[in-house]
Coordinates of C-alpha atoms and ligand atoms in Angstrom, one line a residue:
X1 CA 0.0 0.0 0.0
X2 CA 1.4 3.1 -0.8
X3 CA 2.4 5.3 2.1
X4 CA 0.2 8.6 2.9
X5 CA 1.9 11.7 3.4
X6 CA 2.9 12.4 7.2
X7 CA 1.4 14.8 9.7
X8 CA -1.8 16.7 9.4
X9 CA -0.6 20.0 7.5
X10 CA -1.8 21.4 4.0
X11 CA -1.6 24.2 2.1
X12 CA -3.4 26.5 4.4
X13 CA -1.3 25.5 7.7
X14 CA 1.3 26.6 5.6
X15 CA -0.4 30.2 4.5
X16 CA -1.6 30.4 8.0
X17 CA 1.7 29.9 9.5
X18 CA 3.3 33.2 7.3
X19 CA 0.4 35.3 7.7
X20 CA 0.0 34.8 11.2
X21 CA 3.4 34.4 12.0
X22 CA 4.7 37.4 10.1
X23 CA 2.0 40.0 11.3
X24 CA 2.6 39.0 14.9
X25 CA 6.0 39.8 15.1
X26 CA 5.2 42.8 12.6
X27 CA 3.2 44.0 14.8
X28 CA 5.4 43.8 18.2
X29 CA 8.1 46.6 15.8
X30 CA 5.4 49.4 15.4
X31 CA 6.7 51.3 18.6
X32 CA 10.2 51.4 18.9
X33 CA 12.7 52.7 20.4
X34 CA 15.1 52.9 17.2
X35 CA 14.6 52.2 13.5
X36 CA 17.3 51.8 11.5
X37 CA 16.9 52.4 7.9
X38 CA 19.1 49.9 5.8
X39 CA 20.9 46.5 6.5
X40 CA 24.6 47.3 5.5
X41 CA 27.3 47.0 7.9
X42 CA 26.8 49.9 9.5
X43 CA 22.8 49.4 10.3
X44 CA 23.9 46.1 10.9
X45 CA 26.5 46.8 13.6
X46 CA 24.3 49.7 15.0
X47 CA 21.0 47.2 15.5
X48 CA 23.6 44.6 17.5
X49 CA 24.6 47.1 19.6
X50 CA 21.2 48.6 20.7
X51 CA 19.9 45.0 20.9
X52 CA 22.6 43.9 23.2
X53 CA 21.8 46.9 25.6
X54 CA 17.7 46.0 25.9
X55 CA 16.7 48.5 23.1
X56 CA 13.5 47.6 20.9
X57 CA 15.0 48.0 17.3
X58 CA 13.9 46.9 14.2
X59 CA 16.1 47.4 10.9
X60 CA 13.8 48.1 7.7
X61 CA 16.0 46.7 4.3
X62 CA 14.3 47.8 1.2
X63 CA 16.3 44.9 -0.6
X64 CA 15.3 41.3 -0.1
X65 CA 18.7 40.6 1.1
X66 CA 20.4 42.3 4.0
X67 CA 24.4 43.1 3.5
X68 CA 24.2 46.1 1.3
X69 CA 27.6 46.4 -0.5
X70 CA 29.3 44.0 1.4
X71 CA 28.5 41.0 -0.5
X72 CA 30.3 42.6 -3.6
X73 CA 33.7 43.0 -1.6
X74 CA 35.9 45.1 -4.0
X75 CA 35.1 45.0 -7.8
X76 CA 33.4 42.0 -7.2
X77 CA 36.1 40.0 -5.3
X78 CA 34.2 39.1 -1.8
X79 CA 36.6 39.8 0.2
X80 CA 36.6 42.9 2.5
X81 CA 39.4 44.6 4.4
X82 CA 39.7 45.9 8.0
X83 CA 41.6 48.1 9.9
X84 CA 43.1 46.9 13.0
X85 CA 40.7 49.6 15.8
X86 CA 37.7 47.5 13.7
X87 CA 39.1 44.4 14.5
X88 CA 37.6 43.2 17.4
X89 CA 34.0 44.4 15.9
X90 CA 34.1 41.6 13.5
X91 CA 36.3 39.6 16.0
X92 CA 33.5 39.0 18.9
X93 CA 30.9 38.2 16.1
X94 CA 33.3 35.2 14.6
X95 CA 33.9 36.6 11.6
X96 CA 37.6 35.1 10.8
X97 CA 40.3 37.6 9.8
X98 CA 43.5 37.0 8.2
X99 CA 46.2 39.8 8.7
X100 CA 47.6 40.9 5.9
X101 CA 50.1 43.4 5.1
X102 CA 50.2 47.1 6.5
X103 CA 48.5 46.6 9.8
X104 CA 44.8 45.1 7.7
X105 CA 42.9 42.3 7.7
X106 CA 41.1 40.7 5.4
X107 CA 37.7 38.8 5.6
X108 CA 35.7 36.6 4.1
X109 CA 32.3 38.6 2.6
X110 CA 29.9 36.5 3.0
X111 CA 31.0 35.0 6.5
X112 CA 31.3 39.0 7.2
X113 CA 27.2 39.6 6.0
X114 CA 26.3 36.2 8.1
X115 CA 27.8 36.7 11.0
X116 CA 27.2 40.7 11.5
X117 CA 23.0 39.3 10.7
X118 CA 23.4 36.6 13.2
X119 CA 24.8 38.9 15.8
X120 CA 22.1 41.5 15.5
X121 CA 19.6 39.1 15.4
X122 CA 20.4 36.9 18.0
X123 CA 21.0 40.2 20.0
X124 CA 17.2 40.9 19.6
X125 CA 17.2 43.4 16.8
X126 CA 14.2 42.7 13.9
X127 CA 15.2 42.6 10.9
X128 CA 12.4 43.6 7.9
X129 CA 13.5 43.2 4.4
X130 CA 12.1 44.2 1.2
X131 CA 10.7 47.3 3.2
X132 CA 11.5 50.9 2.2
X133 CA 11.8 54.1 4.5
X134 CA 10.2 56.1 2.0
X135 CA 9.4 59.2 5.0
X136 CA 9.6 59.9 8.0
X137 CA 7.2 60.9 11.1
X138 CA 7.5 64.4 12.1
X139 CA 6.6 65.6 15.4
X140 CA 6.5 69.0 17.4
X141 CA 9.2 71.7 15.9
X142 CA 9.9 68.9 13.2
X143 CA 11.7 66.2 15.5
X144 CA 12.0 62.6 13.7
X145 CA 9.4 60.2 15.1
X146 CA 9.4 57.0 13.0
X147 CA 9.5 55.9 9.8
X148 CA 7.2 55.8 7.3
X149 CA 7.5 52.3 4.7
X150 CA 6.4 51.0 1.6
X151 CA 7.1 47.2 0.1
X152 CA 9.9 47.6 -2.4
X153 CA 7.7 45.7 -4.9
X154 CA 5.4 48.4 -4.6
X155 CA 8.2 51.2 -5.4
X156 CA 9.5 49.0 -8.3
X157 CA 6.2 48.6 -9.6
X158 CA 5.7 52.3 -9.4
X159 CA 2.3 52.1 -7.9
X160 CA 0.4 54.3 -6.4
X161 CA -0.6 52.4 -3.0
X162 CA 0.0 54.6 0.9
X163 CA 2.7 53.4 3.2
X164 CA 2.4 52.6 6.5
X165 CA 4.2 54.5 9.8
X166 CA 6.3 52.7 13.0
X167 CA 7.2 55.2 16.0
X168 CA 10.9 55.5 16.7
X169 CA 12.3 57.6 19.6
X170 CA 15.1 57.5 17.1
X171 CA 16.1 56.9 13.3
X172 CA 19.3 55.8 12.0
X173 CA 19.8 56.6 8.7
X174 CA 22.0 54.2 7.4
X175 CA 21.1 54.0 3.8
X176 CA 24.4 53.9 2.1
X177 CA 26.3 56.5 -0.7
X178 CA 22.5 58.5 -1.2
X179 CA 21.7 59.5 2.5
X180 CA 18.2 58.7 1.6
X181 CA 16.4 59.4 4.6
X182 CA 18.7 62.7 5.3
X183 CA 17.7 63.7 1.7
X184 CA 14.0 63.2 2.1
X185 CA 14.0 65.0 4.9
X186 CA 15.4 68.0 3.9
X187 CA 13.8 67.6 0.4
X188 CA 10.3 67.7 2.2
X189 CA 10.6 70.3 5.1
X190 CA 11.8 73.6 2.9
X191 CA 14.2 76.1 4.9
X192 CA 15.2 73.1 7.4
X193 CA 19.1 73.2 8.3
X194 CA 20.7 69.9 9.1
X195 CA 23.1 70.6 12.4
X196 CA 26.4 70.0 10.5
X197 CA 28.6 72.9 9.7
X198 CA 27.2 73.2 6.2
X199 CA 23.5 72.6 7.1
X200 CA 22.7 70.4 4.0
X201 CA 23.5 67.4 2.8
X202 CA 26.5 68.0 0.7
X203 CA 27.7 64.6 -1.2
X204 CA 30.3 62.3 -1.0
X205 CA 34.1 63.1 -2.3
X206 CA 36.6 61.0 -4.5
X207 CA 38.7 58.7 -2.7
X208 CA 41.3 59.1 0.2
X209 CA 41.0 56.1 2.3
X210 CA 42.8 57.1 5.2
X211 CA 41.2 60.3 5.5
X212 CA 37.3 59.1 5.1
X213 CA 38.3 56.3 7.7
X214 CA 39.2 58.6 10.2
X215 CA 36.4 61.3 9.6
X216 CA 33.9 58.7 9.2
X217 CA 33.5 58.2 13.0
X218 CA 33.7 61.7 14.0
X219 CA 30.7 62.3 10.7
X220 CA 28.4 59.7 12.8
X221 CA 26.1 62.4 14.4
X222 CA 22.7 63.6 15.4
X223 CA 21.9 65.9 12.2
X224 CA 18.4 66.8 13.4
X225 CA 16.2 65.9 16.6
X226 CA 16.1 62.0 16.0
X227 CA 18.1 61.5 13.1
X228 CA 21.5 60.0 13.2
X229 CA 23.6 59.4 10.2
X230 CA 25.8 56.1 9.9
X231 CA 28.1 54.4 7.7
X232 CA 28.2 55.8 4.1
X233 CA 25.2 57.9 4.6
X234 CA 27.3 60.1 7.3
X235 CA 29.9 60.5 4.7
X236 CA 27.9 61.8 2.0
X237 CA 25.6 64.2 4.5
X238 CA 28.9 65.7 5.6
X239 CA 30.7 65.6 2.3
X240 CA 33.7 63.9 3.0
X241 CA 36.3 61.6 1.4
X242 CA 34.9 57.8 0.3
X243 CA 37.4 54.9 1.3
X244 CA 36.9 51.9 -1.1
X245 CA 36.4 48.6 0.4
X246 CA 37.8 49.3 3.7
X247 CA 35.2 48.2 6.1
X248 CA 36.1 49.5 9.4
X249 CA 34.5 52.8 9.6
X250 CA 31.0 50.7 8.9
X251 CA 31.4 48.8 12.1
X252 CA 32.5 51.8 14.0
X253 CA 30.5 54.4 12.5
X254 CA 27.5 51.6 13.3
X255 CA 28.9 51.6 17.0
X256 CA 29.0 55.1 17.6
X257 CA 25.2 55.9 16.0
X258 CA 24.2 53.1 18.5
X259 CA 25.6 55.0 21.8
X260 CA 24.4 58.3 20.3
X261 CA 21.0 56.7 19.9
X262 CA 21.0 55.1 23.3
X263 CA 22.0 58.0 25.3
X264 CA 18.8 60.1 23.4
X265 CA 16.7 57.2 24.5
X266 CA 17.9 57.4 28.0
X267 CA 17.5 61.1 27.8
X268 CA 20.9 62.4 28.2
X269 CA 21.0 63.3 24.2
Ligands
48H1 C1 15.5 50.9 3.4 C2 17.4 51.3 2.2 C3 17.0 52.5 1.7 C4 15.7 52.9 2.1 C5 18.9 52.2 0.9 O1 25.4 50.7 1.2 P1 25.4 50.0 2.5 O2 26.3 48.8 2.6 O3 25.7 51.1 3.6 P2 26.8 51.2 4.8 O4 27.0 52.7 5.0 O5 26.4 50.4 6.0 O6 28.1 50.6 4.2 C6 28.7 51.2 3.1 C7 29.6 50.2 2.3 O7 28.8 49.1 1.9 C8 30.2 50.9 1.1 O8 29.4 51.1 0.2 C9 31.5 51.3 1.2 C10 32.4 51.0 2.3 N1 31.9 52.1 0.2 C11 33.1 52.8 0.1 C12 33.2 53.4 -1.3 O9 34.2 54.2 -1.5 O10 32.4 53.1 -2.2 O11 24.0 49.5 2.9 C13 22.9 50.4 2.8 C14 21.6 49.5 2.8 C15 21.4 48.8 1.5 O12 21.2 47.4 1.8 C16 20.2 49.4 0.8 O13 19.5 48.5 0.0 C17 19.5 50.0 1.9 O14 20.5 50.4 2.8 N2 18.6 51.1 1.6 N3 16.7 50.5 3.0 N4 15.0 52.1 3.0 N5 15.2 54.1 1.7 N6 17.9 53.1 0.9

């Protein structure tokens, strides 16, 4: 006789399962207290850190995958290089580093992406993919409040269907090279001033390595009330140098957004 198929599941335990499962936990990110906007190393690195401490973060990814340009290494060779103060960021995560000439190490990209998503989520962060911070939440004399999101599909497909909001006590914009969130912002509130010393977001310069390392972390700010830049996106909103596929300003422009957002949810911003 032929054998039946075990258990007592079908096609709707399994639609159930998603639905249910998905708006659950969907719904347990609508108040937080930081939203990160993008899942490259630097939203990555910030989410771990403001897990580990207790915070409720969620990171929204507008991609289907999180990583951002780490997967793509240099030129396409997966392989990413760190500097030895960024070490011990990938170091306490697992992520295996060979030293390599001139005080840098190298890494693996993909164990890099997996272990950095592990880490934030075993920490406690959520993350969301194929969700877009298209907006943000305004509050009294313009103060960032959350996020407002859209379905990437939905952007792709150009069509014209309202987003949805989550509260944030905080936003992290770390949306890469475009400073997307930064941008919107000041594209939709006319006259407003970023608190940087050129009040706008000014774009990212041709390379210098050294330099955009070491400016990177001091670029990690507060730019308005509730908005921090990270990563790439701090580079571009301050207009400094770019640094090729050196990684280590991610993870530590990611560290410092995370006690700048921590200390603004514990009210000593
Ligand atoms: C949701 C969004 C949105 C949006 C974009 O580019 P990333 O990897 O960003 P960083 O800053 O963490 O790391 C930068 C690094 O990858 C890099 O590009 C380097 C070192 N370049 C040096 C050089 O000289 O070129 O990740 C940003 C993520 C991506 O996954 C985007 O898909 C995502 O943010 N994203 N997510 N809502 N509006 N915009």
């Amino acid at each position: 006789m032929a054998q039946g198929p075990a258990g007592n599941w079908d096609e709707v335990s399994i639609t159930g399962a998603i639905i249910r499962g998905f708006f659950q936990e969907f719904a347990d990110s609508l108040r937080l207290d930081v939203a990160i906007a993008g899942a490259g190393p630097s939203g990555l690195t910030a989410a771990r850190y403001l897990a580990r401490e207790g915070f409720r973060v969620a990171v929204f990814e507008r991609n289907l995958y999180v990583g951002g340009g780490i997967w793509g290494g240099g030129m396409l060779f997966p392989r990413v290089v760190v500097q030895e103060e960024a070490a011990p960021l990938f170091e306490e995560i697992g992520v295996r580093l060979k030293p390599v000439e001139d005080d840098l190490y190298l890494a693996d990209a993909v164990e890099a992406v997996s272990r950095s998503t592990a880490a934030a989520i075993e920490a406690g962060a959520r993350i969301w993919v194929g969700m877009g911070v298209e907006d943000l939440v305004l509050r009294e004399k313009d103060r960032v409040s959350g996020v407002v999101l859209n379905w990437m599909a939905v952007e792709r497909a150009g069509l014209h269907v309202d987003p949805l909001a989550v509260h944030a006590r905080v936003v992290i914009d770390a949306t890469g090279h475009e400073a997307e969130v930064t941008r919107t912002l000041q594209r939709k509130v006319p006259g407003l001033r970023l608190d940087t010393p050129s009040g706008e977001v000014v774009g990212e310069r041709p390379m210098w390595s050294q330099v955009a390392e070491a400016t990177l972390v001091e670029n990690t700010t507060e730019v308005h009330p509730g908005l921090i830049v990270a990563g790439m996106a701090a580079g571009a909103v301050h207009g400094s140098y770019r640094m090729g596929a050196i990684f280590g300003g991610m993870l530590l422009s990611g560290r410092k957004a995370a006690a700048l957002a921590a200390q603004i949810c514990r009210g000593e911003g």
